[in-house]
């Protein structure tokens, strides 16, 4: 039986980022930048007011507060943000300016409105201001030749804003890996149909497709596929040729799985192994087609399939996206009730993570993890906000003991 860490290492070794593509910056969020974005012009491109007020020469108001009496200056006009006509300030004059307005020539500071009486034709000065105050100088943010966004940076809201600020409408990124989800099983029917005797709804293709989108992949949900050898080969081969990752649920265990593995063996290397984890111990992984595309074979049980996806497939998607930390955040929490696990296998049990408001301590309540409870209840997985990770050498966790807990995506 192979350890979880050994299987994860085999999977991670197959990670390949898709070739970079150029996309609109509005579509780049969450993707990894694949180029050094070098600015061609300064930002801001001109001296501008950083606050509503009056543009002045600082030397004209230095004596305010020094016992020299009241100072007032004539207002030569108003300059709005976006004004394109150059203006010039004469000595001992002021100009009313809006935030973002270009500074008039000779002005070197902006007096905030609250430091004046707000006059329109003449303004009374209540405080002095130093040179450069409340002015954004040309190139304060970025100078020509500066790198605005570095290759390898995950593009977030700030990076999108910076790309727009330096005049880039498109950027080269590593795109989302394309993930295909398929299911096999003679008992399966799509949710659009009513199941007959012995039939069940296809849960896996919908749940796993959602898990793939949550991980950041571009998902193609194929749904239920035929196990006829010729049709199966054509379907899988076609999907391997157009995706970076392929997931087939229901392809381990049973006669249908045997026929699936026989067909897949014709397309490349595929291994079904027993991994020291539960649920989802029996699973398959290989690389098929001329491009050696990673292909996963997952159990038919929806909970087991989702857990295997979380532990094995999701990290591969995150690596393909260029994430430096592909695994979920893990914290330590104190158990609120006993938890049983399977000796010799790492347990991934769903739970509800809470935090003590007084102490800040994490607390966890296992769902379906009490001794004798089933590990295959999909309803409890829907209620979970974490996975409780039980080491392989532990088969029983007592109330009050500390365990590792992996955060799942936040709901709401």
CSV table of N, CA and C in Angstrom, one decimal, residues 60-221:
chain,number,residue,atom,x,y,z
A,60,UNK,N,4.6,81.8,-0.6
A,60,UNK,CA,3.6,82.8,-0.5
A,60,UNK,C,2.8,82.7,0.8
A,61,UNK,N,2.8,81.5,1.5
A,61,UNK,CA,2.0,81.4,2.7
A,61,UNK,C,2.8,80.9,3.9
A,62,UNK,N,4.1,81.0,3.8
A,62,UNK,CA,5.0,80.6,4.9
A,62,UNK,C,4.8,81.4,6.1
A,63,UNK,N,4.4,82.7,6.0
A,63,UNK,CA,4.3,83.5,7.2
A,63,UNK,C,3.0,83.4,8.0
A,64,UNK,N,2.1,82.5,7.5
A,64,UNK,CA,0.9,82.3,8.2
A,64,UNK,C,1.2,81.7,9.6
A,65,UNK,N,0.7,82.2,10.7
A,65,UNK,CA,0.9,81.7,12.0
A,65,UNK,C,2.2,82.2,12.6
A,66,UNK,N,2.9,83.1,11.9
A,66,UNK,CA,4.2,83.6,12.5
A,66,UNK,C,4.0,85.1,13.0
A,67,UNK,N,2.7,85.5,13.2
A,67,UNK,CA,2.4,86.8,13.8
A,67,UNK,C,2.4,87.9,12.7
A,68,UNK,N,2.5,87.5,11.4
A,68,UNK,CA,2.5,88.5,10.4
A,68,UNK,C,1.1,88.9,10.0
A,69,UNK,N,0.1,88.4,10.6
A,69,UNK,CA,-1.3,88.9,10.3
A,69,UNK,C,-1.9,87.9,9.3
A,70,UNK,N,-3.1,88.3,8.9
A,70,UNK,CA,-3.9,87.4,8.0
A,70,UNK,C,-3.3,87.6,6.6
A,71,UNK,N,-3.3,86.4,5.9
A,71,UNK,CA,-2.9,86.4,4.5
A,71,UNK,C,-4.1,85.9,3.7
A,72,UNK,N,-4.3,86.6,2.6
A,72,UNK,CA,-5.3,86.2,1.6
A,72,UNK,C,-4.7,86.4,0.2
A,73,UNK,N,-5.2,85.5,-0.7
A,73,UNK,CA,-4.6,85.5,-2.1
A,73,UNK,C,-5.8,85.6,-3.0
A,74,UNK,N,-5.6,86.3,-4.2
A,74,UNK,CA,-6.6,86.3,-5.2
A,74,UNK,C,-6.6,84.9,-5.9
A,75,UNK,N,-7.8,84.4,-6.2
A,75,UNK,CA,-8.0,83.1,-6.9
A,75,UNK,C,-8.1,83.4,-8.4
A,76,UNK,N,-7.1,82.9,-9.1
A,76,UNK,CA,-7.0,83.2,-10.6
A,76,UNK,C,-8.0,82.3,-11.4
A,77,UNK,N,-8.7,81.3,-10.8
A,77,UNK,CA,-9.6,80.5,-11.5
A,77,UNK,C,-9.7,79.1,-10.9
A,78,UNK,N,-10.4,78.2,-11.5
A,78,UNK,CA,-10.6,76.8,-11.1
A,78,UNK,C,-10.0,75.9,-12.1
A,79,UNK,N,-9.4,74.8,-11.6
A,79,UNK,CA,-8.9,73.8,-12.5
A,79,UNK,C,-9.5,72.4,-12.1
A,80,UNK,N,-10.2,71.8,-13.1
A,80,UNK,CA,-10.9,70.6,-12.8
A,80,UNK,C,-10.0,69.4,-13.2
A,81,UNK,N,-10.4,68.2,-12.6
A,81,UNK,CA,-9.7,67.0,-13.0
A,81,UNK,C,-10.0,66.8,-14.5
A,82,UNK,N,-9.0,66.5,-15.3
A,82,UNK,CA,-9.1,66.2,-16.7
A,82,UNK,C,-8.9,67.5,-17.5
A,83,UNK,N,-8.6,68.6,-16.9
A,83,UNK,CA,-8.4,69.8,-17.7
A,83,UNK,C,-7.2,69.6,-18.6
A,84,UNK,N,-7.2,70.1,-19.8
A,84,UNK,CA,-6.2,69.8,-20.8
A,84,UNK,C,-5.5,71.1,-21.1
A,85,UNK,N,-6.0,72.3,-20.7
A,85,UNK,CA,-5.4,73.6,-21.1
A,85,UNK,C,-4.4,73.9,-20.0
A,86,UNK,N,-3.1,74.1,-20.4
A,86,UNK,CA,-2.1,74.5,-19.4
A,86,UNK,C,-2.4,75.8,-18.7
A,87,UNK,N,-2.1,75.9,-17.4
A,87,UNK,CA,-2.3,77.2,-16.7
A,87,UNK,C,-1.1,77.6,-15.9
A,88,UNK,N,-0.9,78.8,-15.7
A,88,UNK,CA,0.3,79.3,-15.0
A,88,UNK,C,-0.1,80.2,-13.8
A,89,UNK,N,0.5,79.9,-12.7
A,89,UNK,CA,0.2,80.7,-11.4
A,89,UNK,C,1.2,81.8,-11.3
A,90,UNK,N,0.7,83.0,-11.1
A,90,UNK,CA,1.6,84.1,-10.8
A,90,UNK,C,2.0,84.2,-9.3
A,91,UNK,N,3.1,84.8,-9.0
A,91,UNK,CA,3.4,85.0,-7.5
A,91,UNK,C,2.2,85.6,-6.8
A,92,UNK,N,2.0,85.1,-5.5
A,92,UNK,CA,0.9,85.6,-4.6
A,92,UNK,C,-0.4,85.4,-5.3
A,93,UNK,N,-0.6,84.3,-5.9
A,93,UNK,CA,-1.9,83.9,-6.4
A,93,UNK,C,-2.3,82.5,-6.0
A,94,UNK,N,-3.5,82.1,-6.1
A,94,UNK,CA,-4.0,80.8,-5.8
A,94,UNK,C,-4.9,80.3,-6.9
A,95,UNK,N,-5.0,79.0,-7.1
A,95,UNK,CA,-6.0,78.4,-8.1
A,95,UNK,C,-6.7,77.3,-7.4
A,96,UNK,N,-8.1,77.4,-7.5
A,96,UNK,CA,-8.9,76.3,-7.0
A,96,UNK,C,-8.7,75.0,-7.8
A,97,UNK,N,-8.4,73.9,-7.1
A,97,UNK,CA,-8.1,72.7,-7.9
A,97,UNK,C,-9.0,71.5,-7.3
A,98,UNK,N,-9.3,70.6,-8.2
A,98,UNK,CA,-10.0,69.4,-7.7
A,98,UNK,C,-8.9,68.3,-7.6
A,99,UNK,N,-9.3,67.2,-6.8
A,99,UNK,CA,-8.4,66.1,-6.8
A,99,UNK,C,-8.1,65.5,-8.1
A,100,UNK,N,-6.8,65.3,-8.5
A,100,UNK,CA,-6.5,64.8,-9.8
A,100,UNK,C,-6.3,65.8,-10.9
A,101,UNK,N,-6.5,67.1,-10.5
A,101,UNK,CA,-6.4,68.2,-11.5
A,101,UNK,C,-4.9,68.4,-11.8
A,102,UNK,N,-4.5,68.8,-13.0
A,102,UNK,CA,-3.1,69.1,-13.2
A,102,UNK,C,-2.7,70.4,-12.5
A,103,UNK,N,-1.5,70.4,-11.9
A,103,UNK,CA,-1.0,71.6,-11.1
A,103,UNK,C,-0.6,72.7,-12.1
A,104,UNK,N,-1.0,73.9,-11.8
A,104,UNK,CA,-0.5,75.0,-12.7
A,104,UNK,C,1.0,75.3,-12.5
A,105,UNK,N,1.6,75.8,-13.5
A,105,UNK,CA,3.0,76.1,-13.5
A,105,UNK,C,3.3,77.0,-12.3
A,106,UNK,N,4.5,76.8,-11.6
A,106,UNK,CA,5.0,77.6,-10.5
A,106,UNK,C,4.3,77.1,-9.2
A,107,UNK,N,3.1,76.5,-9.2
A,107,UNK,CA,2.6,76.0,-7.9
A,107,UNK,C,3.3,74.8,-7.4
A,108,UNK,N,3.6,74.7,-6.2
A,108,UNK,CA,4.3,73.6,-5.6
A,108,UNK,C,3.7,72.9,-4.4
A,109,UNK,N,2.4,73.3,-4.1
A,109,UNK,CA,1.7,72.7,-3.0
A,109,UNK,C,0.2,73.0,-3.2
A,110,UNK,N,-0.6,72.2,-2.4
A,110,UNK,CA,-2.0,72.4,-2.4
A,110,UNK,C,-2.5,72.6,-1.0
A,111,UNK,N,-3.2,73.7,-0.8
A,111,UNK,CA,-3.8,74.0,0.5
A,111,UNK,C,-5.1,73.2,0.6
A,112,UNK,N,-5.3,72.3,1.6
A,112,UNK,CA,-6.6,71.7,1.7
A,112,UNK,C,-7.7,72.7,2.0
A,113,UNK,N,-8.9,72.4,1.6
A,113,UNK,CA,-10.0,73.4,1.8
A,113,UNK,C,-10.2,73.7,3.2
A,114,UNK,N,-10.0,72.8,4.1
A,114,UNK,CA,-10.2,73.0,5.6
A,114,UNK,C,-9.2,74.0,6.2
A,115,UNK,N,-8.1,74.3,5.4
A,115,UNK,CA,-7.1,75.3,5.9
A,115,UNK,C,-7.4,76.7,5.3
A,116,UNK,N,-8.6,76.9,4.7
A,116,UNK,CA,-8.9,78.1,4.1
A,116,UNK,C,-10.4,78.5,4.4
A,117,UNK,N,-10.8,79.6,4.0
A,117,UNK,CA,-12.2,80.0,4.2
A,117,UNK,C,-13.1,79.6,3.0
A,118,UNK,N,-12.5,79.0,2.0
A,118,UNK,CA,-13.2,78.5,0.8
A,118,UNK,C,-13.6,79.6,-0.1
A,119,UNK,N,-13.0,80.7,-0.1
A,119,UNK,CA,-13.4,81.8,-1.0
A,119,UNK,C,-13.2,81.5,-2.5
A,120,UNK,N,-14.1,82.2,-3.3
A,120,UNK,CA,-14.1,81.9,-4.7
A,120,UNK,C,-13.2,82.9,-5.5
A,121,UNK,N,-13.3,84.2,-5.2
A,121,UNK,CA,-12.5,85.2,-5.9
A,121,UNK,C,-11.3,85.6,-5.1
A,122,UNK,N,-11.4,85.4,-3.8
A,122,UNK,CA,-10.2,85.6,-2.9
A,122,UNK,C,-10.3,84.6,-1.8
A,123,UNK,N,-9.2,84.0,-1.4
A,123,UNK,CA,-9.2,83.0,-0.4
A,123,UNK,C,-8.3,83.4,0.8
A,124,UNK,N,-8.9,83.2,2.0
A,124,UNK,CA,-8.2,83.6,3.2
A,124,UNK,C,-7.4,82.3,3.7
A,125,UNK,N,-6.1,82.4,4.0
A,125,UNK,CA,-5.3,81.3,4.3
A,125,UNK,C,-5.2,81.2,5.9
A,126,UNK,N,-5.6,80.0,6.4
A,126,UNK,CA,-5.6,79.8,7.8
A,126,UNK,C,-4.3,79.1,8.3
A,127,UNK,N,-3.6,78.4,7.4
A,127,UNK,CA,-2.4,77.7,7.8
A,127,UNK,C,-1.4,77.7,6.7
A,128,UNK,N,-0.1,77.6,7.0
A,128,UNK,CA,0.9,77.5,6.0
A,128,UNK,C,1.0,76.1,5.5
A,129,UNK,N,1.7,75.9,4.4
A,129,UNK,CA,1.9,74.5,3.8
A,129,UNK,C,3.3,74.4,3.3
A,130,UNK,N,3.9,73.3,3.4
A,130,UNK,CA,5.2,73.1,2.9
A,130,UNK,C,5.2,72.7,1.4
A,131,UNK,N,6.4,72.9,0.8
A,131,UNK,CA,6.5,72.6,-0.6
A,131,UNK,C,6.3,71.1,-0.8
A,132,UNK,N,5.5,70.8,-1.8
A,132,UNK,CA,5.3,69.4,-2.2
A,132,UNK,C,4.1,68.8,-1.5
A,133,UNK,N,3.5,69.5,-0.5
A,133,UNK,CA,2.4,68.9,0.2
A,133,UNK,C,1.2,68.7,-0.6
A,134,UNK,N,0.5,67.6,-0.5
A,134,UNK,CA,-0.7,67.2,-1.2
A,134,UNK,C,-0.6,67.4,-2.8
A,135,UNK,N,0.6,67.0,-3.2
A,135,UNK,CA,0.9,67.0,-4.7
A,135,UNK,C,1.4,65.6,-5.0
A,136,UNK,N,0.9,65.0,-6.1
A,136,UNK,CA,1.4,63.8,-6.6
A,136,UNK,C,2.3,64.2,-7.8
A,137,UNK,N,3.6,64.0,-7.6
A,137,UNK,CA,4.6,64.4,-8.6
A,137,UNK,C,4.6,63.4,-9.8
A,138,UNK,N,5.0,63.8,-10.9
A,138,UNK,CA,5.2,63.0,-12.1
A,138,UNK,C,6.1,61.8,-11.8
A,139,UNK,N,5.6,60.6,-12.0
A,139,UNK,CA,6.4,59.4,-11.7
A,139,UNK,C,6.5,59.0,-10.3
A,140,UNK,N,5.7,59.6,-9.4
A,140,UNK,CA,5.7,59.1,-8.0
A,140,UNK,C,5.4,57.7,-7.8
A,141,UNK,N,4.5,57.1,-8.6
A,141,UNK,CA,4.1,55.7,-8.5
A,141,UNK,C,5.0,54.8,-9.3
A,142,UNK,N,5.2,55.2,-10.6
A,142,UNK,CA,6.0,54.3,-11.5
A,142,UNK,C,6.8,55.2,-12.4
A,143,UNK,N,8.0,54.8,-12.6
A,143,UNK,CA,8.9,55.5,-13.6
A,143,UNK,C,9.1,54.7,-14.9
A,144,UNK,N,9.3,55.3,-16.0
A,144,UNK,CA,9.5,54.5,-17.2
A,144,UNK,C,10.6,53.5,-17.0
A,145,UNK,N,10.4,52.3,-17.4
A,145,UNK,CA,11.4,51.2,-17.2
A,145,UNK,C,11.2,50.4,-16.0
A,146,UNK,N,10.3,50.9,-15.1
A,146,UNK,CA,10.0,50.1,-13.9
A,146,UNK,C,9.2,48.9,-14.3
A,147,UNK,N,9.3,47.8,-13.5
A,147,UNK,CA,8.5,46.6,-13.7
A,147,UNK,C,7.2,46.7,-12.9
A,148,UNK,N,6.1,46.9,-13.6
A,148,UNK,CA,4.8,47.0,-12.9
A,148,UNK,C,4.3,45.7,-12.4
A,149,UNK,N,4.3,44.6,-13.1
A,149,UNK,CA,3.9,43.3,-12.7
A,149,UNK,C,5.0,42.3,-13.2
A,150,UNK,N,5.5,41.5,-12.2
A,150,UNK,CA,6.6,40.6,-12.5
A,150,UNK,C,6.0,39.3,-13.0
A,151,UNK,N,6.8,38.6,-13.8
A,151,UNK,CA,6.4,37.2,-14.2
A,151,UNK,C,6.4,36.3,-13.0
A,152,UNK,N,5.4,35.5,-12.9
A,152,UNK,CA,5.2,34.6,-11.8
A,152,UNK,C,4.3,35.2,-10.7
A,153,UNK,N,3.9,36.4,-10.9
A,153,UNK,CA,2.9,37.0,-9.9
A,153,UNK,C,1.5,36.6,-10.2
A,154,UNK,N,0.8,36.2,-9.2
A,154,UNK,CA,-0.6,35.9,-9.3
A,154,UNK,C,-1.4,37.2,-9.4
A,155,UNK,N,-2.1,37.4,-10.5
A,155,UNK,CA,-2.8,38.7,-10.7
A,155,UNK,C,-4.1,38.8,-9.9
A,156,UNK,N,-4.0,39.8,-9.0
A,156,UNK,CA,-5.2,40.1,-8.2
A,156,UNK,C,-5.7,41.5,-8.5
A,157,UNK,N,-6.7,42.0,-7.7
A,157,UNK,CA,-7.3,43.3,-8.0
A,157,UNK,C,-6.2,44.4,-8.1
A,158,UNK,N,-5.2,44.5,-7.3
A,158,UNK,CA,-4.2,45.5,-7.3
A,158,UNK,C,-3.4,45.4,-8.6
A,159,UNK,N,-3.1,44.2,-9.1
A,159,UNK,CA,-2.3,44.1,-10.3
A,159,UNK,C,-3.1,44.5,-11.5
A,160,UNK,N,-4.4,44.1,-11.5
A,160,UNK,CA,-5.3,44.5,-12.6
A,160,UNK,C,-5.4,46.0,-12.7
A,161,UNK,N,-5.5,46.7,-11.5
A,161,UNK,CA,-5.5,48.1,-11.5
A,161,UNK,C,-4.2,48.7,-12.0
A,162,UNK,N,-3.1,48.2,-11.6
A,162,UNK,CA,-1.8,48.7,-12.0
A,162,UNK,C,-1.6,48.5,-13.5
A,163,UNK,N,-2.0,47.4,-14.1
A,163,UNK,CA,-2.0,47.2,-15.5
A,163,UNK,C,-2.8,48.2,-16.3
A,164,UNK,N,-4.0,48.5,-15.8
A,164,UNK,CA,-4.8,49.6,-16.4
A,164,UNK,C,-4.1,50.9,-16.2
A,165,UNK,N,-3.5,51.2,-15.1
A,165,UNK,CA,-2.9,52.5,-14.9
A,165,UNK,C,-1.7,52.7,-15.8
A,166,UNK,N,-1.0,51.7,-16.2
A,166,UNK,CA,0.2,51.9,-17.1
A,166,UNK,C,-0.2,51.7,-18.6
A,167,UNK,N,-1.6,51.6,-18.8
A,167,UNK,CA,-2.0,51.6,-20.2
A,167,UNK,C,-2.0,50.2,-20.9
A,168,UNK,N,-2.0,49.1,-20.1
A,168,UNK,CA,-2.0,47.8,-20.7
A,168,UNK,C,-3.4,47.2,-20.7
A,169,UNK,N,-4.0,46.9,-21.9
A,169,UNK,CA,-5.3,46.3,-21.9
A,169,UNK,C,-5.3,44.8,-22.0
A,170,UNK,N,-4.1,44.3,-22.3
A,170,UNK,CA,-4.0,42.8,-22.4
A,170,UNK,C,-2.6,42.4,-21.7
A,171,UNK,N,-2.6,41.2,-21.3
A,171,UNK,CA,-1.4,40.7,-20.6
A,171,UNK,C,-1.2,39.2,-20.8
A,172,UNK,N,0.0,38.8,-20.9
A,172,UNK,CA,0.4,37.4,-21.1
A,172,UNK,C,0.3,36.6,-19.8
A,173,UNK,N,-0.5,35.6,-19.8
A,173,UNK,CA,-0.8,34.8,-18.5
A,173,UNK,C,-0.7,33.3,-18.8
A,174,UNK,N,-0.4,32.6,-17.7
A,174,UNK,CA,-0.6,31.1,-17.8
A,174,UNK,C,-2.1,30.8,-17.6
A,175,UNK,N,-2.8,30.3,-18.6
A,175,UNK,CA,-4.2,30.1,-18.5
A,175,UNK,C,-4.6,29.0,-17.5
A,176,UNK,N,-5.9,29.0,-17.2
A,176,UNK,CA,-6.4,27.9,-16.3
A,176,UNK,C,-6.3,26.6,-17.0
A,177,UNK,N,-5.8,25.6,-16.3
A,177,UNK,CA,-5.8,24.2,-17.0
A,177,UNK,C,-7.2,23.8,-17.3
A,178,UNK,N,-7.3,23.1,-18.5
A,178,UNK,CA,-8.6,22.6,-18.9
A,178,UNK,C,-8.7,21.2,-18.3
A,179,UNK,N,-9.9,21.0,-17.6
A,179,UNK,CA,-10.2,19.8,-16.8
A,179,UNK,C,-11.4,19.2,-17.4
A,180,UNK,N,-11.3,17.9,-17.7
A,180,UNK,CA,-12.5,17.2,-18.2
A,180,UNK,C,-13.0,16.2,-17.2
A,181,UNK,N,-14.3,16.1,-16.9
A,181,UNK,CA,-14.9,15.2,-15.9
A,181,UNK,C,-15.8,14.3,-16.6
A,182,UNK,N,-15.6,13.0,-16.5
A,182,UNK,CA,-16.5,11.9,-17.1
A,182,UNK,C,-16.9,10.9,-16.0
A,183,UNK,N,-17.9,10.2,-16.2
A,183,UNK,CA,-18.4,9.1,-15.3
A,183,UNK,C,-18.7,7.9,-16.1
A,184,UNK,N,-18.5,6.7,-15.5
A,184,UNK,CA,-18.9,5.4,-16.1
A,184,UNK,C,-19.7,4.7,-15.0
A,185,UNK,N,-20.6,3.9,-15.5
A,185,UNK,CA,-21.5,3.1,-14.6
A,185,UNK,C,-22.8,2.9,-15.3
A,186,UNK,N,-23.2,1.6,-15.4
A,186,UNK,CA,-24.5,1.2,-16.0
A,186,UNK,C,-25.7,1.7,-15.2
A,187,UNK,N,-25.4,2.0,-13.9
A,187,UNK,CA,-26.6,2.4,-13.1
A,187,UNK,C,-26.8,3.9,-13.1
A,188,UNK,N,-26.0,4.6,-13.8
A,188,UNK,CA,-26.1,6.1,-13.8
A,188,UNK,C,-27.1,6.6,-14.8
A,189,UNK,N,-27.9,7.7,-14.4
A,189,UNK,CA,-28.7,8.4,-15.3
A,189,UNK,C,-28.5,9.9,-15.0
A,190,UNK,N,-28.7,10.8,-15.9
A,190,UNK,CA,-28.5,12.2,-15.7
A,190,UNK,C,-29.6,12.7,-14.9
A,191,UNK,N,-29.3,13.9,-14.2
A,191,UNK,CA,-30.3,14.4,-13.3
A,191,UNK,C,-31.6,14.9,-14.1
A,192,UNK,N,-31.5,15.1,-15.4
A,192,UNK,CA,-32.6,15.5,-16.2
A,192,UNK,C,-33.7,14.4,-16.4
A,193,UNK,N,-33.3,13.1,-16.0
A,193,UNK,CA,-34.2,12.0,-16.2
A,193,UNK,C,-34.6,11.4,-14.9
A,194,UNK,N,-35.6,10.6,-14.9
A,194,UNK,CA,-36.1,10.0,-13.7
A,194,UNK,C,-35.4,8.6,-13.6
A,195,UNK,N,-34.7,8.2,-12.5
A,195,UNK,CA,-34.1,6.9,-12.4
A,195,UNK,C,-35.1,5.8,-12.3
A,196,UNK,N,-34.8,4.7,-13.0
A,196,UNK,CA,-35.7,3.5,-12.9
A,196,UNK,C,-35.1,2.6,-11.8
A,197,UNK,N,-35.7,1.4,-11.7
A,197,UNK,CA,-35.2,0.5,-10.7
A,197,UNK,C,-33.7,0.1,-10.9
A,198,UNK,N,-33.0,0.3,-9.8
A,198,UNK,CA,-31.6,0.0,-9.9
A,198,UNK,C,-30.7,1.1,-10.4
A,199,UNK,N,-31.3,2.2,-10.7
A,199,UNK,CA,-30.6,3.4,-11.3
A,199,UNK,C,-30.4,4.5,-10.2
A,200,UNK,N,-29.4,5.2,-10.4
A,200,UNK,CA,-29.1,6.4,-9.5
A,200,UNK,C,-28.7,7.6,-10.3
A,201,UNK,N,-28.9,8.8,-9.8
A,201,UNK,CA,-28.5,10.0,-10.5
A,201,UNK,C,-26.9,10.0,-10.6
A,202,UNK,N,-26.5,10.6,-11.7
A,202,UNK,CA,-25.0,10.9,-11.8
A,202,UNK,C,-24.7,12.1,-11.0
A,203,UNK,N,-24.2,11.9,-9.8
A,203,UNK,CA,-23.8,12.9,-8.9
A,203,UNK,C,-22.3,13.4,-9.2
A,204,UNK,N,-21.5,12.4,-9.5
A,204,UNK,CA,-20.0,12.7,-9.5
A,204,UNK,C,-19.7,13.7,-10.6
A,205,UNK,N,-20.2,13.7,-11.8
A,205,UNK,CA,-19.8,14.6,-12.8
A,205,UNK,C,-20.1,16.0,-12.4
A,206,UNK,N,-21.2,16.2,-11.8
A,206,UNK,CA,-21.6,17.6,-11.3
A,206,UNK,C,-20.7,18.0,-10.2
A,207,UNK,N,-20.6,17.2,-9.2
A,207,UNK,CA,-19.8,17.5,-8.0
A,207,UNK,C,-18.4,17.8,-8.3
A,208,UNK,N,-17.8,16.9,-9.1
A,208,UNK,CA,-16.4,17.0,-9.4
A,208,UNK,C,-16.1,18.2,-10.3
A,209,UNK,N,-17.0,18.5,-11.2
A,209,UNK,CA,-16.9,19.6,-12.1
A,209,UNK,C,-16.9,20.9,-11.2
A,210,UNK,N,-17.8,20.9,-10.2
A,210,UNK,CA,-17.8,22.1,-9.3
A,210,UNK,C,-16.5,22.2,-8.5
A,211,UNK,N,-16.0,21.1,-8.1
A,211,UNK,CA,-14.7,21.1,-7.4
A,211,UNK,C,-13.6,21.6,-8.2
A,212,UNK,N,-13.6,21.2,-9.5
A,212,UNK,CA,-12.6,21.7,-10.4
A,212,UNK,C,-12.6,23.2,-10.7
A,213,UNK,N,-13.8,23.7,-10.8
A,213,UNK,CA,-14.0,25.2,-10.9
A,213,UNK,C,-13.5,25.9,-9.7
A,214,UNK,N,-13.8,25.3,-8.5
A,214,UNK,CA,-13.4,25.9,-7.2
A,214,UNK,C,-11.9,25.9,-7.1
A,215,UNK,N,-11.2,24.9,-7.7
A,215,UNK,CA,-9.8,24.9,-7.7
A,215,UNK,C,-9.1,25.8,-8.7
A,216,UNK,N,-9.9,26.3,-9.6
A,216,UNK,CA,-9.4,27.3,-10.6
A,216,UNK,C,-9.3,26.8,-12.0
A,217,UNK,N,-9.8,25.6,-12.3
A,217,UNK,CA,-9.7,25.0,-13.6
A,217,UNK,C,-10.8,25.5,-14.5
A,218,UNK,N,-10.6,25.4,-15.8
A,218,UNK,CA,-11.6,25.6,-16.8
A,218,UNK,C,-12.2,24.2,-17.1
A,219,UNK,N,-13.4,24.0,-16.7
A,219,UNK,CA,-14.0,22.6,-16.7
A,219,UNK,C,-14.9,22.3,-17.8
A,220,UNK,N,-14.8,21.1,-18.4
A,220,UNK,CA,-15.7,20.5,-19.3
A,220,UNK,C,-16.3,19.3,-18.7
A,221,UNK,N,-17.6,19.4,-18.4
A,221,UNK,CA,-18.3,18.2,-17.8
A,221,UNK,C,-18.9,17.4,-18.9
